[in-house]
PDB file of C-alpha atoms in Angstrom:
ATOM      1  CA  MET A   1       6.964   0.613  10.889  1.00 89.00           C
ATOM      2  CA  ALA A   2       9.137  -1.993  11.669  1.00 89.00           C
ATOM      3  CA  LEU A   3       9.609  -2.330   8.040  1.00 90.00           C
ATOM      4  CA  GLY A   4      10.052   1.007   7.421  1.00 90.00           C
ATOM      5  CA  TYR A   5      12.814   1.104  10.041  1.00 91.00           C
ATOM      6  CA  VAL A   6      14.458  -2.150   8.463  1.00 89.00           C
ATOM      7  CA  LEU A   7      14.329  -0.360   5.228  1.00 89.00           C
ATOM      8  CA  PHE A   8      15.713   3.175   6.262  1.00 92.00           C
ATOM      9  CA  LYS A   9      18.303   1.150   7.648  1.00 89.00           C
ATOM     10  CA  LEU A  10      19.190  -0.820   4.676  1.00 88.00           C
ATOM     11  CA  LYS A  11      19.270   2.376   2.391  1.00 88.00           C
ATOM     12  CA  GLN A  12      22.309   3.591   5.047  1.00 88.00           C
ATOM     13  CA  GLY A  13      23.789   0.484   4.446  1.00 84.00           C
ATOM     14  CA  GLU A  14      23.680  -0.632   8.055  1.00 86.00           C
ATOM     15  CA  LEU A  15      22.296  -3.099   7.678  1.00 80.00           C
ATOM     16  CA  ILE A  16      22.737  -5.909   5.119  1.00 83.00           C
ATOM     17  CA  LEU A  17      20.076  -8.904   5.088  1.00 82.00           C
ATOM     18  CA  LYS A  18      21.512 -11.723   2.788  1.00 84.00           C
ATOM     19  CA  LEU A  19      18.755 -14.646   2.823  1.00 85.00           C
ATOM     20  CA  SER A  20      19.587 -18.147   1.051  1.00 87.00           C
ATOM     21  CA  ARG A  21      17.068 -19.788  -1.455  1.00 89.00           C
ATOM     22  CA  ALA A  22      15.584 -22.052   1.545  1.00 92.00           C
ATOM     23  CA  ARG A  23      14.848 -18.969   3.133  1.00 91.00           C
ATOM     24  CA  LEU A  24      13.450 -17.231   0.369  1.00 91.00           C
ATOM     25  CA  TRP A  25      11.194 -19.877  -0.528  1.00 92.00           C
ATOM     26  CA  ALA A  26      10.053 -20.165   3.031  1.00 94.00           C
ATOM     27  CA  GLY A  27       9.451 -16.735   3.026  1.00 92.00           C
ATOM     28  CA  TRP A  28       7.109 -17.173   0.079  1.00 94.00           C
ATOM     29  CA  LEU A  29       5.674 -19.592   1.751  1.00 96.00           C
ATOM     30  CA  ILE A  30       4.496 -18.495   4.838  1.00 96.00           C
ATOM     31  CA  SER A  31       3.172 -15.017   3.209  1.00 95.00           C
ATOM     32  CA  VAL A  32       1.022 -16.739   0.589  1.00 95.00           C
ATOM     33  CA  PHE A  33      -0.491 -18.785   2.991  1.00 95.00           C
ATOM     34  CA  PHE A  34      -0.815 -15.844   5.893  1.00 95.00           C
ATOM     35  CA  ILE A  35      -2.698 -13.811   2.962  1.00 95.00           C
ATOM     36  CA  LEU A  36      -4.579 -16.510   2.009  1.00 95.00           C
ATOM     37  CA  PHE A  37      -5.749 -17.255   5.546  1.00 93.00           C
ATOM     38  CA  SER A  38      -6.802 -14.065   6.266  1.00 92.00           C
ATOM     39  CA  VAL A  39      -8.943 -13.872   3.531  1.00 91.00           C
ATOM     40  CA  LEU A  40     -10.198 -17.074   2.991  1.00 91.00           C
ATOM     41  CA  PHE A  41     -10.731 -18.708   6.656  1.00 89.00           C
ATOM     42  CA  ILE A  42     -13.310 -16.478   6.732  1.00 86.00           C
ATOM     43  CA  THR A  43     -15.628 -18.624   5.051  1.00 85.00           C
ATOM     44  CA  VAL A  44     -14.927 -20.846   7.571  1.00 84.00           C
ATOM     45  CA  LEU A  45     -16.446 -18.987  10.241  1.00 82.00           C
ATOM     46  CA  MET A  46     -19.191 -17.596   8.248  1.00 83.00           C
ATOM     47  CA  ASP A  47     -20.602 -21.045   7.671  1.00 82.00           C
ATOM     48  CA  PRO A  48     -24.361 -21.197   9.061  1.00 83.00           C
ATOM     49  CA  THR A  49     -24.235 -24.753   9.989  1.00 86.00           C
ATOM     50  CA  ARG A  50     -21.050 -24.621  11.872  1.00 85.00           C
ATOM     51  CA  GLU A  51     -21.112 -24.463  15.886  1.00 86.00           C
ATOM     52  CA  PRO A  52     -18.739 -20.759  16.906  1.00 83.00           C
ATOM     53  CA  SER A  53     -16.237 -21.626  18.848  1.00 85.00           C
ATOM     54  CA  ARG A  54     -14.513 -18.962  20.744  1.00 87.00           C
ATOM     55  CA  TRP A  55     -11.180 -20.826  20.479  1.00 89.00           C
ATOM     56  CA  VAL A  56     -11.447 -20.441  16.709  1.00 86.00           C
ATOM     57  CA  ASN A  57     -13.145 -17.036  16.295  1.00 87.00           C
ATOM     58  CA  ILE A  58     -11.246 -14.634  18.875  1.00 89.00           C
ATOM     59  CA  PRO A  59      -8.165 -15.596  17.726  1.00 89.00           C
ATOM     60  CA  TYR A  60      -8.951 -14.972  13.637  1.00 90.00           C
ATOM     61  CA  MET A  61     -10.337 -11.710  14.423  1.00 90.00           C
ATOM     62  CA  ILE A  62      -7.281 -10.854  16.627  1.00 91.00           C
ATOM     63  CA  PHE A  63      -4.713 -11.534  14.249  1.00 92.00           C
ATOM     64  CA  HIS A  64      -6.027 -12.152  10.512  1.00 92.00           C
ATOM     65  CA  ARG A  65      -4.983  -8.183   9.854  1.00 93.00           C
ATOM     66  CA  HIS A  66      -1.497  -8.504  11.038  1.00 94.00           C
ATOM     67  CA  LEU A  67      -1.191 -12.084   9.158  1.00 94.00           C
ATOM     68  CA  PHE A  68      -2.133 -10.136   6.441  1.00 94.00           C
ATOM     69  CA  ALA A  69      -0.006  -7.310   6.708  1.00 95.00           C
ATOM     70  CA  LEU A  70       2.760  -9.636   7.555  1.00 95.00           C
ATOM     71  CA  GLY A  71       2.385 -11.044   4.657  1.00 94.00           C
ATOM     72  CA  PHE A  72       2.350  -8.068   2.280  1.00 94.00           C
ATOM     73  CA  VAL A  73       5.677  -6.802   4.462  1.00 94.00           C
ATOM     74  CA  TRP A  74       7.725  -9.651   2.926  1.00 93.00           C
ATOM     75  CA  ILE A  75       6.370  -8.774  -0.317  1.00 93.00           C
ATOM     76  CA  ILE A  76       7.819  -5.536  -0.265  1.00 92.00           C
ATOM     77  CA  LEU A  77      10.906  -6.540   1.520  1.00 91.00           C
ATOM     78  CA  ILE A  78      11.663  -9.110  -1.016  1.00 92.00           C
ATOM     79  CA  CYS A  79      11.101  -6.873  -4.036  1.00 90.00           C
ATOM     80  CA  THR A  80      13.225  -4.122  -2.542  1.00 89.00           C
ATOM     81  CA  LEU A  81      15.933  -6.298  -1.763  1.00 88.00           C
ATOM     82  CA  GLY A  82      15.651  -7.389  -5.629  1.00 87.00           C
ATOM     83  CA  HIS A  83      14.394 -11.131  -5.625  1.00 88.00           C
ATOM     84  CA  GLY A  84      10.610 -10.103  -6.030  1.00 86.00           C
ATOM     85  CA  GLY A  85      11.221 -11.547  -9.770  1.00 88.00           C
ATOM     86  CA  TRP A  86       7.474 -11.550 -11.427  1.00 91.00           C
ATOM     87  CA  VAL A  87       6.006 -10.156  -8.645  1.00 90.00           C
ATOM     88  CA  ASN A  88       7.969  -7.022  -8.592  1.00 89.00           C
ATOM     89  CA  GLN A  89       7.821  -6.700 -12.453  1.00 91.00           C
ATOM     90  CA  PHE A  90       4.168  -6.756 -11.792  1.00 91.00           C
ATOM     91  CA  LEU A  91       3.980  -4.504  -9.224  1.00 87.00           C
ATOM     92  CA  SER A  92       6.775  -1.723 -10.522  1.00 88.00           C
ATOM     93  CA  TRP A  93       4.211  -1.888 -14.118  1.00 90.00           C
ATOM     94  CA  SER A  94       3.514   1.789 -15.535  1.00 91.00           C
ATOM     95  CA  VAL A  95      -0.045   0.662 -15.724  1.00 91.00           C
ATOM     96  CA  LEU A  96      -0.224   0.799 -12.060  1.00 89.00           C
ATOM     97  CA  ILE A  97       1.261   4.140 -11.448  1.00 89.00           C
ATOM     98  CA  PRO A  98      -2.235   6.134 -11.864  1.00 89.00           C
ATOM     99  CA  PHE A  99      -4.142   3.557  -8.747  1.00 89.00           C
ATOM    100  CA  ALA A 100      -1.047   3.930  -6.818  1.00 88.00           C
ATOM    101  CA  ARG A 101      -1.404   7.466  -6.871  1.00 89.00           C
ATOM    102  CA  LEU A 102      -5.158   7.560  -6.398  1.00 92.00           C
ATOM    103  CA  SER A 103      -4.719   4.959  -3.748  1.00 92.00           C
ATOM    104  CA  TYR A 104      -4.960   7.138  -0.846  1.00 92.00           C
ATOM    105  CA  GLY A 105      -7.890   9.198  -1.942  1.00 93.00           C
ATOM    106  CA  ALA A 106      -9.774   5.855  -2.616  1.00 94.00           C
ATOM    107  CA  TYR A 107      -8.944   4.961   0.897  1.00 94.00           C
ATOM    108  CA  LEU A 108     -10.875   8.098   2.271  1.00 94.00           C
ATOM    109  CA  THR A 109     -13.593   7.224   0.282  1.00 94.00           C
ATOM    110  CA  HIS A 110     -14.131   4.028  -0.406  1.00 93.00           C
ATOM    111  CA  MET A 111     -16.399   3.917   2.499  1.00 94.00           C
ATOM    112  CA  LEU A 112     -18.529   6.407   1.209  1.00 93.00           C
ATOM    113  CA  VAL A 113     -19.030   5.137  -1.978  1.00 92.00           C
ATOM    114  CA  GLN A 114     -20.395   1.802  -0.386  1.00 91.00           C
ATOM    115  CA  PHE A 115     -22.747   3.305   2.760  1.00 92.00           C
ATOM    116  CA  LEU A 116     -24.264   5.566  -0.259  1.00 91.00           C
ATOM    117  CA  GLU A 117     -24.933   2.246  -2.077  1.00 87.00           C
ATOM    118  CA  SER A 118     -25.946   0.647   0.448  1.00 86.00           C
ATOM    119  CA  TYR A 119     -28.624   3.093   2.328  1.00 88.00           C
ATOM    120  CA  SER A 120     -30.017   3.814  -1.094  1.00 88.00           C
ATOM    121  CA  GLN A 121     -31.600   0.217  -1.061  1.00 86.00           C
ATOM    122  CA  ARG A 122     -35.324   0.988  -0.810  1.00 87.00           C
ATOM    123  CA  ALA A 123     -36.067  -3.267  -0.908  1.00 86.00           C
ATOM    124  CA  PRO A 124     -34.179  -6.567   0.095  1.00 86.00           C
ATOM    125  CA  VAL A 125     -31.882  -7.445  -2.244  1.00 83.00           C
ATOM    126  CA  HIS A 126     -31.453 -11.055  -3.342  1.00 85.00           C
ATOM    127  CA  LEU A 127     -27.786 -11.848  -3.053  1.00 84.00           C
ATOM    128  CA  SER A 128     -26.254 -13.580  -6.194  1.00 88.00           C
ATOM    129  CA  LEU A 129     -22.575 -13.690  -7.370  1.00 89.00           C
ATOM    130  CA  PRO A 130     -23.719 -11.432 -10.758  1.00 90.00           C
ATOM    131  CA  TYR A 131     -24.995  -9.220  -8.195  1.00 89.00           C
ATOM    132  CA  LEU A 132     -21.780  -9.144  -5.757  1.00 89.00           C
ATOM    133  CA  TRP A 133     -19.427  -8.987  -8.959  1.00 92.00           C
ATOM    134  CA  TYR A 134     -21.565  -6.276 -10.483  1.00 92.00           C
ATOM    135  CA  HIS A 135     -21.907  -4.021  -6.898  1.00 89.00           C
ATOM    136  CA  ALA A 136     -17.707  -4.836  -6.026  1.00 91.00           C
ATOM    137  CA  PHE A 137     -17.207  -3.253  -9.916  1.00 94.00           C
ATOM    138  CA  ALA A 138     -19.509  -0.302  -9.718  1.00 93.00           C
ATOM    139  CA  ASP A 139     -17.941   0.251  -6.038  1.00 94.00           C
ATOM    140  CA  PHE A 140     -14.182  -0.091  -7.517  1.00 94.00           C
ATOM    141  CA  THR A 141     -15.206   1.949 -10.806  1.00 95.00           C
ATOM    142  CA  LEU A 142     -16.953   5.045  -8.633  1.00 95.00           C
ATOM    143  CA  THR A 143     -14.380   4.972  -5.070  1.00 95.00           C
ATOM    144  CA  TYR A 144     -11.563   5.679  -7.861  1.00 95.00           C
ATOM    145  CA  LEU A 145     -13.416   8.299  -9.723  1.00 96.00           C
ATOM    146  CA  ALA A 146     -14.716  10.222  -6.610  1.00 95.00           C
ATOM    147  CA  SER A 147     -10.629   9.616  -5.476  1.00 95.00           C
ATOM    148  CA  ALA A 148      -9.459  10.943  -9.054  1.00 95.00           C
ATOM    149  CA  ALA A 149     -12.097  14.072  -8.187  1.00 95.00           C
ATOM    150  CA  LEU A 150     -10.658  13.874  -4.835  1.00 94.00           C
ATOM    151  CA  TYR A 151      -6.845  14.526  -6.395  1.00 94.00           C
ATOM    152  CA  LEU A 152      -7.434  16.853  -8.728  1.00 94.00           C
ATOM    153  CA  THR A 153      -9.203  19.502  -6.563  1.00 95.00           C
ATOM    154  CA  VAL A 154      -7.075  18.766  -3.483  1.00 93.00           C
ATOM    155  CA  GLU A 155      -4.140  16.623  -3.530  1.00 90.00           C
ATOM    156  CA  GLY A 156      -2.742  17.656  -6.851  1.00 89.00           C
ATOM    157  CA  PRO A 157      -2.841  21.398  -6.357  1.00 92.00           C
ATOM    158  CA  PHE A 158      -1.537  21.411  -2.812  1.00 92.00           C
ATOM    159  CA  ALA A 159       1.465  18.751  -3.951  1.00 89.00           C
ATOM    160  CA  ASN A 160       2.124  21.698  -6.435  1.00 91.00           C
ATOM    161  CA  ILE A 161       2.112  24.487  -4.100  1.00 92.00           C
ATOM    162  CA  THR A 162       4.225  22.474  -1.401  1.00 90.00           C
ATOM    163  CA  THR A 163       6.956  22.077  -3.858  1.00 90.00           C
ATOM    164  CA  TRP A 164       7.030  25.468  -4.990  1.00 89.00           C
ATOM    165  CA  CYS A 165       7.077  26.773  -1.913  1.00 89.00           C
ATOM    166  CA  PHE A 166      10.305  24.611  -1.088  1.00 86.00           C
ATOM    167  CA  GLU A 167      11.521  24.540  -4.225  1.00 78.00           C
ATOM    168  CA  GLY A 168      12.868  28.389  -3.749  1.00 64.00           C
ATOM    169  CA  GLN A 169      15.042  26.829  -0.319  1.00 59.00           C
ATOM    170  CA  LYS A 170      16.563  24.035  -2.403  1.00 55.00           C
ATOM    171  CA  HIS A 171      17.714  26.360  -4.806  1.00 51.00           C
ATOM    172  CA  SER A 172      19.197  29.079  -2.640  1.00 53.00           C
ATOM    173  CA  LYS A 173      21.288  26.332  -1.393  1.00 54.00           C
ATOM    174  CA  GLU A 174      22.067  25.383  -4.391  1.00 58.00           C
ATOM    175  CA  ASP A 175      23.037  28.614  -5.508  1.00 58.00           C
ATOM    176  CA  GLU A 176      24.986  28.906  -1.954  1.00 59.00           C
ATOM    177  CA  GLU A 177      27.206  25.996  -2.818  1.00 60.00           C
ATOM    178  CA  GLU A 178      27.642  27.398  -6.272  1.00 60.00           C
ATOM    179  CA  ASN A 179      28.459  30.747  -5.172  1.00 56.00           C
ATOM    180  CA  GLN A 180      31.383  29.097  -3.165  1.00 60.00           C
ATOM    181  CA  THR A 181      32.935  27.339  -5.391  1.00 60.00           C
ATOM    182  CA  GLU A 182      32.800  29.750  -7.910  1.00 58.00           C
ATOM    183  CA  MET A 183      34.989  31.791  -4.870  1.00 55.00           C
ATOM    184  CA  SER A 184      37.190  29.358  -4.168  1.00 56.00           C
ATOM    185  CA  VAL A 185      38.321  28.855  -7.768  1.00 51.00           C
ATOM    186  CA  ARG A 186      38.764  32.750  -8.083  1.00 56.00           C
ATOM    187  CA  GLN A 187      40.990  33.004  -4.824  1.00 57.00           C
ATOM    188  CA  THR A 188      43.125  29.970  -6.471  1.00 56.00           C
ATOM    189  CA  ASN A 189      43.374  31.775  -9.470  1.00 55.00           C
ATOM    190  CA  THR A 190      44.626  34.866  -8.106  1.00 56.00           C
ATOM    191  CA  THR A 191      46.982  33.572  -5.647  1.00 56.00           C
TER     192      THR A 191
END
Protein backbone atom coordinates (compact mmCIF):
# COMPACT_ATOMS: atom_id res chain seq x y z
CA MET A 1 0.00 0.00 0.00
CA ALA A 2 2.85 2.35 0.78
CA LEU A 3 4.39 1.65 -2.63
CA GLY A 4 1.06 2.40 -4.30
CA TYR A 5 0.89 5.71 -2.46
CA VAL A 6 4.47 6.61 -3.47
CA LEU A 7 3.80 5.69 -7.10
CA PHE A 8 0.61 7.79 -7.05
CA LYS A 9 2.52 10.80 -5.68
CA LEU A 10 5.25 10.29 -8.29
CA LYS A 11 2.66 10.18 -11.06
CA GLN A 12 0.99 13.34 -9.75
CA GLY A 13 4.36 15.10 -9.68
CA GLU A 14 4.12 15.84 -5.96
CA LEU A 15 7.10 13.63 -5.16
CA ILE A 16 10.42 13.55 -6.93
CA LEU A 17 12.95 10.84 -6.13
CA LYS A 18 16.53 11.32 -7.23
CA LEU A 19 18.82 8.47 -6.31
CA SER A 20 22.58 8.50 -6.56
CA ARG A 21 24.43 5.60 -8.12
CA ALA A 22 25.59 4.42 -4.69
CA ARG A 23 22.02 4.38 -3.35
CA LEU A 24 20.82 2.49 -6.41
CA TRP A 25 23.47 -0.18 -5.95
CA ALA A 26 22.83 -0.38 -2.21
CA GLY A 27 19.12 -0.73 -2.84
CA TRP A 28 19.67 -3.49 -5.40
CA LEU A 29 22.00 -5.39 -3.07
CA ILE A 30 19.61 -5.13 -0.14
CA SER A 31 16.69 -6.11 -2.35
CA VAL A 32 18.43 -9.20 -3.72
CA PHE A 33 19.58 -10.12 -0.20
CA PHE A 34 16.01 -9.84 1.17
CA ILE A 35 14.61 -12.02 -1.61
CA LEU A 36 17.32 -14.68 -1.44
CA PHE A 37 17.31 -14.72 2.36
CA SER A 38 13.53 -15.16 2.43
CA VAL A 39 13.61 -18.02 -0.04
CA LEU A 40 16.81 -19.86 0.88
CA PHE A 41 17.17 -19.51 4.65
CA ILE A 42 14.34 -21.98 5.19
CA THR A 43 16.77 -24.74 4.15
CA VAL A 44 18.81 -23.92 7.26
CA LEU A 45 15.74 -24.09 9.48
CA MET A 46 14.56 -27.38 7.98
CA ASP A 47 17.89 -29.15 8.38
CA PRO A 48 17.10 -32.27 10.45
CA THR A 49 20.49 -32.17 12.19
CA ARG A 50 20.00 -28.59 13.41
CA GLU A 51 18.74 -27.91 16.91
CA PRO A 52 15.75 -25.52 16.75
CA SER A 53 16.28 -22.09 18.28
CA ARG A 54 13.45 -19.73 19.06
CA TRP A 55 15.79 -16.75 18.60
CA VAL A 56 16.29 -17.74 14.95
CA ASN A 57 13.07 -19.52 13.97
CA ILE A 58 10.54 -17.02 15.32
CA PRO A 59 12.04 -13.85 13.78
CA TYR A 60 12.45 -15.61 10.45
CA MET A 61 8.86 -16.86 10.44
CA ILE A 62 7.59 -13.40 11.38
CA PHE A 63 9.64 -11.32 8.94
CA HIS A 64 10.49 -13.46 5.90
CA ARG A 65 7.31 -12.56 3.98
CA HIS A 66 7.80 -8.87 4.70
CA LEU A 67 11.42 -8.99 3.56
CA PHE A 68 10.41 -10.82 0.39
CA ALA A 69 7.79 -8.15 -0.36
CA LEU A 70 10.24 -5.32 0.38
CA GLY A 71 12.71 -6.82 -2.07
CA PHE A 72 10.11 -6.70 -4.82
CA VAL A 73 8.91 -3.26 -3.76
CA TRP A 74 12.38 -1.93 -4.55
CA ILE A 75 12.39 -3.65 -7.96
CA ILE A 76 8.98 -2.20 -8.85
CA LEU A 77 9.93 1.28 -7.67
CA ILE A 78 13.24 1.32 -9.55
CA CYS A 79 11.66 -0.02 -12.73
CA THR A 80 8.99 2.68 -12.47
CA LEU A 81 11.64 5.36 -12.08
CA GLY A 82 13.44 4.08 -15.19
CA HIS A 83 16.51 2.62 -13.50
CA GLY A 84 15.54 -1.05 -13.96
CA GLY A 85 17.81 -1.79 -16.92
CA TRP A 86 17.61 -5.36 -18.14
CA VAL A 87 15.29 -6.30 -15.25
CA ASN A 88 12.73 -3.79 -16.52
CA GLN A 89 13.19 -5.06 -20.09
CA PHE A 90 12.60 -8.64 -18.94
CA LEU A 91 9.54 -7.74 -16.84
CA SER A 92 8.14 -5.71 -19.78
CA TRP A 93 8.66 -8.57 -22.23
CA SER A 94 5.51 -9.15 -24.29
CA VAL A 95 5.69 -12.94 -23.75
CA LEU A 96 4.87 -12.35 -20.06
CA ILE A 97 1.63 -10.44 -20.77
CA PRO A 98 -0.60 -13.57 -20.82
CA PHE A 99 0.89 -14.72 -17.51
CA ALA A 100 0.22 -11.28 -16.04
CA ARG A 101 -3.41 -11.45 -17.14
CA LEU A 102 -3.77 -14.94 -15.70
CA SER A 103 -1.89 -14.29 -12.45
CA TYR A 104 -4.96 -13.49 -10.33
CA GLY A 105 -6.71 -16.62 -11.55
CA ALA A 106 -3.55 -18.60 -10.82
CA TYR A 107 -3.53 -17.16 -7.32
CA LEU A 108 -7.12 -18.31 -6.85
CA THR A 109 -6.68 -21.81 -8.33
CA HIS A 110 -3.17 -22.93 -7.36
CA MET A 111 -4.12 -24.29 -3.94
CA LEU A 112 -7.01 -26.26 -5.45
CA VAL A 113 -4.64 -27.88 -7.94
CA GLN A 114 -2.13 -28.71 -5.20
CA PHE A 115 -4.81 -30.10 -2.88
CA LEU A 116 -6.24 -32.29 -5.64
CA GLU A 117 -2.79 -33.67 -6.39
CA SER A 118 -1.77 -34.31 -2.79
CA TYR A 119 -5.12 -35.71 -1.61
CA SER A 120 -5.31 -38.10 -4.56
CA GLN A 121 -2.14 -39.92 -3.42
CA ARG A 122 -3.06 -43.46 -2.34
CA ALA A 123 0.41 -44.53 -1.24
CA PRO A 124 3.44 -42.82 0.26
CA VAL A 125 5.71 -41.19 -2.30
CA HIS A 126 9.49 -41.39 -2.38
CA LEU A 127 10.69 -37.80 -2.75
CA SER A 128 13.44 -37.18 -5.24
CA LEU A 129 14.59 -34.19 -7.20
CA PRO A 130 13.10 -35.37 -10.53
CA TYR A 131 9.78 -36.07 -8.77
CA LEU A 132 9.73 -32.56 -7.27
CA TRP A 133 10.59 -30.92 -10.61
CA TYR A 134 7.95 -32.99 -12.39
CA HIS A 135 5.25 -32.01 -9.91
CA ALA A 136 6.29 -28.36 -9.81
CA PHE A 137 6.00 -28.20 -13.61
CA ALA A 138 2.70 -30.10 -13.52
CA ASP A 139 1.30 -27.79 -10.82
CA PHE A 140 2.37 -24.73 -12.79
CA THR A 141 0.83 -26.04 -16.02
CA LEU A 142 -2.45 -27.18 -14.45
CA THR A 143 -2.76 -23.98 -12.45
CA TYR A 144 -2.39 -21.78 -15.51
CA LEU A 145 -4.79 -23.96 -17.52
CA ALA A 146 -7.37 -23.59 -14.74
CA SER A 147 -6.59 -19.88 -14.60
CA ALA A 148 -7.12 -19.57 -18.37
CA ALA A 149 -10.49 -21.32 -18.04
CA LEU A 150 -11.43 -18.98 -15.19
CA TYR A 151 -10.34 -15.95 -17.22
CA LEU A 152 -12.27 -17.01 -20.32
CA THR A 153 -15.46 -17.87 -18.43
CA VAL A 154 -15.57 -15.24 -15.69
CA GLU A 155 -12.95 -12.49 -15.62
CA GLY A 156 -12.80 -11.64 -19.34
CA PRO A 157 -16.58 -11.51 -19.95
CA PHE A 158 -17.18 -9.45 -16.81
CA ALA A 159 -14.40 -7.05 -17.78
CA ASN A 160 -16.08 -6.63 -21.17
CA ILE A 161 -19.47 -6.06 -19.53
CA THR A 162 -17.96 -3.50 -17.16
CA THR A 163 -16.25 -1.70 -20.04
CA TRP A 164 -19.47 -1.75 -22.05
CA CYS A 165 -21.50 -0.36 -19.11
CA PHE A 166 -19.15 2.51 -18.39
CA GLU A 167 -18.29 3.22 -22.02
CA GLY A 168 -21.60 4.98 -22.55
CA GLN A 169 -20.87 7.38 -19.71
CA LYS A 170 -17.51 8.28 -21.16
CA HIS A 171 -18.99 8.95 -24.58
CA SER A 172 -21.73 11.11 -23.12
CA LYS A 173 -19.16 13.29 -21.34
CA GLU A 174 -17.10 13.54 -24.51
CA ASP A 175 -20.21 14.37 -26.50
CA GLU A 176 -21.12 17.09 -24.01
CA GLU A 177 -17.66 18.61 -24.31
CA GLU A 178 -17.87 18.49 -28.11
CA ASN A 179 -21.32 20.08 -28.04
CA GLN A 180 -20.07 22.84 -25.74
CA THR A 181 -17.10 23.45 -28.02
CA GLU A 182 -19.35 23.56 -31.10
CA MET A 183 -21.72 25.96 -29.36
CA SER A 184 -18.89 28.29 -28.37
CA VAL A 185 -17.52 28.22 -31.93
CA ARG A 186 -20.99 29.02 -33.32
CA GLN A 187 -21.43 31.87 -30.85
CA THR A 188 -18.10 33.43 -31.85
CA ASN A 189 -18.96 33.08 -35.54
CA THR A 190 -22.34 34.77 -35.15
CA THR A 191 -20.95 37.76 -33.25
